[in-house]
N, CA, C and O atoms as a MOPAC input file, in Angstrom:
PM7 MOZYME 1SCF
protein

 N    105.06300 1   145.81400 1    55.61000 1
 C    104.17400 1   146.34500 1    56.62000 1
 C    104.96400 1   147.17500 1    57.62500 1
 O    106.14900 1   146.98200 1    57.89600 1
 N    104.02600 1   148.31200 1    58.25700 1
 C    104.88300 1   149.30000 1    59.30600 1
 C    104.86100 1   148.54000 1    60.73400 1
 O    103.97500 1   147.99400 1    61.39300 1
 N    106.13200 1   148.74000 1    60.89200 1
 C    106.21800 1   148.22700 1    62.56000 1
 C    106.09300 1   149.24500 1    63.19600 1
 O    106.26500 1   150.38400 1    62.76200 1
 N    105.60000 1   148.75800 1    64.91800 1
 C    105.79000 1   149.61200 1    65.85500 1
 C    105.84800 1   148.94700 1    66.78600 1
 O    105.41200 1   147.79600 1    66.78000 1
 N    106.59000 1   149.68900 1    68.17300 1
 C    106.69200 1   149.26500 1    69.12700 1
 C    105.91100 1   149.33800 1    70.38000 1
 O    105.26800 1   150.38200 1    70.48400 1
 N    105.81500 1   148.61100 1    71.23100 1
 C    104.88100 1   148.57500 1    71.94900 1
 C    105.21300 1   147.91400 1    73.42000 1
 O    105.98800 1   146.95800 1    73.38800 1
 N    104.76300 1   148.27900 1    74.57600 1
 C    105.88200 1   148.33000 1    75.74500 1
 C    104.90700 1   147.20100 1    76.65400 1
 O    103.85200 1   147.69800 1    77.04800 1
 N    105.14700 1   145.66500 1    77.05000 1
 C    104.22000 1   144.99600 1    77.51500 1
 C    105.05300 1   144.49700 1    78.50900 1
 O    106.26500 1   144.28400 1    78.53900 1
 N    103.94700 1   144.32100 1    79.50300 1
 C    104.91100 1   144.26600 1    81.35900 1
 C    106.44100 1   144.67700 1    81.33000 1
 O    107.30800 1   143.97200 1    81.84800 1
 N    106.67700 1   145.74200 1    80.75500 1
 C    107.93800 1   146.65100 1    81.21500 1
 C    108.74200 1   145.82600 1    79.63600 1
 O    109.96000 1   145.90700 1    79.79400 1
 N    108.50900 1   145.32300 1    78.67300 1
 C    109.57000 1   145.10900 1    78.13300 1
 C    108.66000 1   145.70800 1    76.37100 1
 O    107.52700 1   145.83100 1    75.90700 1
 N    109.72900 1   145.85600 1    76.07600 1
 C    109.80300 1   147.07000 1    74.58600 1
 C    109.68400 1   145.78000 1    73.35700 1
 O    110.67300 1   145.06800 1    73.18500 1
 N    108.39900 1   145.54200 1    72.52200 1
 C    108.07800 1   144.52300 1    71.36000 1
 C    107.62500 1   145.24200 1    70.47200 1
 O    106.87900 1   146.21300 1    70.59000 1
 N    108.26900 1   144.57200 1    69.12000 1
 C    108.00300 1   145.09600 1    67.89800 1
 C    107.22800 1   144.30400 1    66.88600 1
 O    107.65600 1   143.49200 1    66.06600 1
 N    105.82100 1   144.76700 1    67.14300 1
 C    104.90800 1   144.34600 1    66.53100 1
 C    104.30000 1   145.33700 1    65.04700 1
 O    104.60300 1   146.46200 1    64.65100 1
 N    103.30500 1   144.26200 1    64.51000 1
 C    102.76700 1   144.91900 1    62.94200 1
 C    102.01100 1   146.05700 1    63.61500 1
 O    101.64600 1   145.99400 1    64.78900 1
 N    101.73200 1   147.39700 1    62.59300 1
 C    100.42400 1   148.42700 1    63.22900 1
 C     99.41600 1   147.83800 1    63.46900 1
 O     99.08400 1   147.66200 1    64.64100 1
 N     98.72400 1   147.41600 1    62.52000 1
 C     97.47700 1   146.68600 1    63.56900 1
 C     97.43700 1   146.28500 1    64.89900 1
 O     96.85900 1   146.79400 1    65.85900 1
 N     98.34100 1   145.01100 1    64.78900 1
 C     98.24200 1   145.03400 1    66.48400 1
 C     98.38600 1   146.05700 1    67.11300 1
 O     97.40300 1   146.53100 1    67.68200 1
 N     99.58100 1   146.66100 1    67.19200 1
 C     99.97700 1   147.87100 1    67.92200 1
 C     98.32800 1   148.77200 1    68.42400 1
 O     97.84500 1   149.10200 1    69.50700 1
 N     97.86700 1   148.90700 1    66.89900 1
 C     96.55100 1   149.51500 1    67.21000 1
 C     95.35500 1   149.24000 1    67.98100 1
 O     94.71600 1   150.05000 1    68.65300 1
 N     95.17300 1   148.26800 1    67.84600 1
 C     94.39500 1   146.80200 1    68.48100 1
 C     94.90300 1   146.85100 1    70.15200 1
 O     94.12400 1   146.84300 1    71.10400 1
 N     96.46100 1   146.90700 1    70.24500 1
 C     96.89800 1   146.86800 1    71.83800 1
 C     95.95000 1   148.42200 1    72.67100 1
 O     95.05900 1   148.53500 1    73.51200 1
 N     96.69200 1   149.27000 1    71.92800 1
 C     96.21700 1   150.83000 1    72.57700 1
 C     94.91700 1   150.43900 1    72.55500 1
 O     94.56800 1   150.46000 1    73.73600 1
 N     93.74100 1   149.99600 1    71.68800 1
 C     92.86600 1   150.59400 1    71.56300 1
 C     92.20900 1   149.54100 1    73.18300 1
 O     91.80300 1   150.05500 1    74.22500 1
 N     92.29300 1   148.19600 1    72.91900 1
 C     92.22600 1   147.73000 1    74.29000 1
 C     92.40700 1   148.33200 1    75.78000 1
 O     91.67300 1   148.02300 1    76.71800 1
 N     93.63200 1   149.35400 1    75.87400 1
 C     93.95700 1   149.88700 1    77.03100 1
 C     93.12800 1   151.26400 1    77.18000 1
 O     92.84300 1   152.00200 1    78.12300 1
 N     92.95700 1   151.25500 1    76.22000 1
 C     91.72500 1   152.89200 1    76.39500 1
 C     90.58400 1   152.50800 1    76.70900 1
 O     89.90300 1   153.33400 1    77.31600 1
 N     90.01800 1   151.26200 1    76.44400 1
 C     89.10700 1   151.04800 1    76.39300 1
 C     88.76500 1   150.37600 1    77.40700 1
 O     87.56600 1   150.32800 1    77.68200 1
 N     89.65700 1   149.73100 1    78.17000 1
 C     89.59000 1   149.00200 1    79.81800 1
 C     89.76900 1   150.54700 1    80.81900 1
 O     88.93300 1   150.77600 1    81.69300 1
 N     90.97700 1   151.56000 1    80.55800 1
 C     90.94300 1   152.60800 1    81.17300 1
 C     89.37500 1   153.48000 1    81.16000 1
 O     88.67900 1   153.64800 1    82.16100 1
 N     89.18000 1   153.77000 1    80.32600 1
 C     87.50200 1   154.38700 1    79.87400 1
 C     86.30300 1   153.42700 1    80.65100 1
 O     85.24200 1   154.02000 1    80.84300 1
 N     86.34800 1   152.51500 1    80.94600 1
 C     85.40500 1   151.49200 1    81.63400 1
 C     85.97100 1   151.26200 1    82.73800 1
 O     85.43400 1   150.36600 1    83.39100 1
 N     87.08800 1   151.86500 1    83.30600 1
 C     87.73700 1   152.01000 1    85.17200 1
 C     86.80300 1   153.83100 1    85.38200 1
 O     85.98600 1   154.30000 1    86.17400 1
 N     87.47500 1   154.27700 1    84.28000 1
 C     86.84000 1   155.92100 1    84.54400 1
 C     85.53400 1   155.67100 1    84.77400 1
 O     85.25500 1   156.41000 1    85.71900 1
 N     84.78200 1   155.19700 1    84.53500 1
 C     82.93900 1   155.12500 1    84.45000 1
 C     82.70000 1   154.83200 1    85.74400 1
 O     82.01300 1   155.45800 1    86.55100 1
 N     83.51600 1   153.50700 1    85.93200 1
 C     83.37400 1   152.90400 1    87.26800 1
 C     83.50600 1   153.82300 1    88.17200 1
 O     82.66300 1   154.20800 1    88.98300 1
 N     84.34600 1   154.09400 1    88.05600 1
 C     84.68600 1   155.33000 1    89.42700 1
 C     83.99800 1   156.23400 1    89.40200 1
 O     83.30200 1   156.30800 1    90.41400 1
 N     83.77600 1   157.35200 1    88.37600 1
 C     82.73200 1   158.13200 1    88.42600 1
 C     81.63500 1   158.02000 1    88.75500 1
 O     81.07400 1   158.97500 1    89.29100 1
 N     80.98700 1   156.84600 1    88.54700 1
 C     79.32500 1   156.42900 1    88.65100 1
 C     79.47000 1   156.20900 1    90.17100 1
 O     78.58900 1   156.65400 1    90.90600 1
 N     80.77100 1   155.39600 1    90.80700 1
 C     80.75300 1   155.28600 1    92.16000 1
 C     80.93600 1   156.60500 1    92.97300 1
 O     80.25300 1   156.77600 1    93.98200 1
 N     81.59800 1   157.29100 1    92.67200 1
 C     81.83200 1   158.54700 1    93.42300 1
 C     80.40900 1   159.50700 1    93.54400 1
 O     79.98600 1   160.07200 1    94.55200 1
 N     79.87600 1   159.49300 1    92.29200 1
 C     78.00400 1   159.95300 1    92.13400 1
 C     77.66400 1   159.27000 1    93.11600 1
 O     77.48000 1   159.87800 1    94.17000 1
 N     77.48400 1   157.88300 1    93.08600 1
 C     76.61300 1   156.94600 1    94.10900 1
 C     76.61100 1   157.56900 1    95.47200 1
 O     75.67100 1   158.21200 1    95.93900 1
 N     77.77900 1   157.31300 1    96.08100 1
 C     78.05900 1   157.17500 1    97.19000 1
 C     78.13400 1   159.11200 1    97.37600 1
 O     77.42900 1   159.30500 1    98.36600 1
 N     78.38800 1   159.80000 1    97.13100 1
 C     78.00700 1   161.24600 1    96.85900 1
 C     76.59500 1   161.70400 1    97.53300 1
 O     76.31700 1   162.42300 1    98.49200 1
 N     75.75200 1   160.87700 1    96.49000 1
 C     74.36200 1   160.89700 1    96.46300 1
 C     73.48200 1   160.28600 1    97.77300 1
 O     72.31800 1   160.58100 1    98.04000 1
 N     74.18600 1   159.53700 1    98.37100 1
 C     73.83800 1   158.52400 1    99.45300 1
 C     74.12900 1   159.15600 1   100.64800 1
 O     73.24100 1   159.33400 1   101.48100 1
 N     75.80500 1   159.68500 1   100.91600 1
 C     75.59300 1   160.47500 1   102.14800 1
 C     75.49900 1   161.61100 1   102.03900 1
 O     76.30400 1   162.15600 1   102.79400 1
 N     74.62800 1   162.65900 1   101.19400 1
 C     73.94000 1   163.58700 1   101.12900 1
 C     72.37200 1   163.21000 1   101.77400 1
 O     71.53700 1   163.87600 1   102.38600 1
 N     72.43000 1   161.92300 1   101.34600 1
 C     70.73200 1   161.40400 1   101.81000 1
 C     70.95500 1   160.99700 1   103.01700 1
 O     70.00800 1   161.12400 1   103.79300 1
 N     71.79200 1   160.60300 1   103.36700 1
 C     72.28900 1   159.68100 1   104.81000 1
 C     72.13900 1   160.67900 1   105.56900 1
 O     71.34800 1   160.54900 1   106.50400 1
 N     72.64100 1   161.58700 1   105.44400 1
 C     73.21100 1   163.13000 1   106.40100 1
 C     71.82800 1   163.63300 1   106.60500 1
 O     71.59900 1   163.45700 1   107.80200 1
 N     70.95400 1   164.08800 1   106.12700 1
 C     69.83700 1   164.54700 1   105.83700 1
 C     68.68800 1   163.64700 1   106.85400 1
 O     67.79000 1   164.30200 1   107.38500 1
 N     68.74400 1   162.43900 1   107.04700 1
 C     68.24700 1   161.80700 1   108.10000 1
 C     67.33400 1   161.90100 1   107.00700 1
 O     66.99600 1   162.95500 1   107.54700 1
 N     66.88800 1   161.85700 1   106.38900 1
 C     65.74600 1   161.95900 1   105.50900 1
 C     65.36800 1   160.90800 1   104.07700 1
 O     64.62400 1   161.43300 1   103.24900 1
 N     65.73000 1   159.84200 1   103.85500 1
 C     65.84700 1   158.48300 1   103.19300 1
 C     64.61800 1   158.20400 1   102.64300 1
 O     63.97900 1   157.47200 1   103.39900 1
 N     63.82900 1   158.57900 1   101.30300 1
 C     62.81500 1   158.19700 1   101.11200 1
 C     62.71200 1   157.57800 1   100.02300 1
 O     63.41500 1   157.74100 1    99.02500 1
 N     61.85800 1   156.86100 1   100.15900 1
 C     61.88000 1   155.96600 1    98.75900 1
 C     60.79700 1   156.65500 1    97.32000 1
 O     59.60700 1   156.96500 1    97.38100 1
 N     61.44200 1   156.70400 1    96.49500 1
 C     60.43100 1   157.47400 1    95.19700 1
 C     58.55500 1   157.53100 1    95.33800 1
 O     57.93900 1   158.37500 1    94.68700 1
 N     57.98700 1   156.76600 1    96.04000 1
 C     56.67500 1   156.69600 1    96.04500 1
 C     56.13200 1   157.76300 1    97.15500 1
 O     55.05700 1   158.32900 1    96.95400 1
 N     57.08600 1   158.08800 1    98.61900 1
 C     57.31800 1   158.96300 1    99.68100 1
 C     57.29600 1   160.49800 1    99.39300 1
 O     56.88100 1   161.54900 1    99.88000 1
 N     57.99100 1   160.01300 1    98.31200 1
 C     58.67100 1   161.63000 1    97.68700 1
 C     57.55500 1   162.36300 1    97.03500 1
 O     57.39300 1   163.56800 1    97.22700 1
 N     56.60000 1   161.48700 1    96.08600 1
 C     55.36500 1   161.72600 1    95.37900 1
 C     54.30600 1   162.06400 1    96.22000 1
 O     53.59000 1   163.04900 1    96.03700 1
 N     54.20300 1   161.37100 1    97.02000 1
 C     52.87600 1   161.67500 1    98.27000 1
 C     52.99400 1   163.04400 1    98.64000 1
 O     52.09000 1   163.86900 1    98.50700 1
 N     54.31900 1   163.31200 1    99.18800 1
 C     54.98900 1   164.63400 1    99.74000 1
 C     54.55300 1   165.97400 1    98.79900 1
 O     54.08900 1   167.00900 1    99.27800 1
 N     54.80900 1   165.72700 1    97.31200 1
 C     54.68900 1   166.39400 1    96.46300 1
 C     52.93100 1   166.92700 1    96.54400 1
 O     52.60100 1   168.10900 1    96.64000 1
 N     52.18500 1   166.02900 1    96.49500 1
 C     50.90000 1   166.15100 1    96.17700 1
 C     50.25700 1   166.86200 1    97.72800 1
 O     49.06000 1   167.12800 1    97.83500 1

C-alpha cells in the first residue's frame, strides 16, 4: 500500500492513502462549514444594519400592506 505523509499538531506521520485521504477530506470539509458560517454571518449582519440604519424595520406582513 502507498504511504503518505501527513502533518498533525505540528508533527510529520506516515500514514496509508486512505487515511491520508480521509484526514484532508475532513479538514476541507470543517474549513467549507467555517466558510458558510462566516459568509451567512457577514450577509446577516450586512442585511440588519442596512435595516437598522434605515430606521425602517418591518416585518414581512408590513412590507405587503405597503405594497398593496
Amino acid at each position: 500500500m502507498a504511504k503518505q505523509v501527513i502533518s498533525v499538531d505540528g508533527q510529520d506521520r506516515v500514514v496509508r492513502e486512505d487515511t491520508a485521504k480521509s484526514y484532508r477530506g475532513v479538514i476541507w470539509a470543517l474549513l467549507s462549514i467555517a466558510a458558510f458560517v462566516i459568509i451567512a454571518a457577514i450577509v446577516f449582519f450586512g442585511f440588519l444594519s442596512g435595516s437598522a440604519t434605515n430606521g425602517d424595520i418591518q416585518s414581512p406582513a408590513a412590507i405587503e400592506r405597503n405594497r398593496q
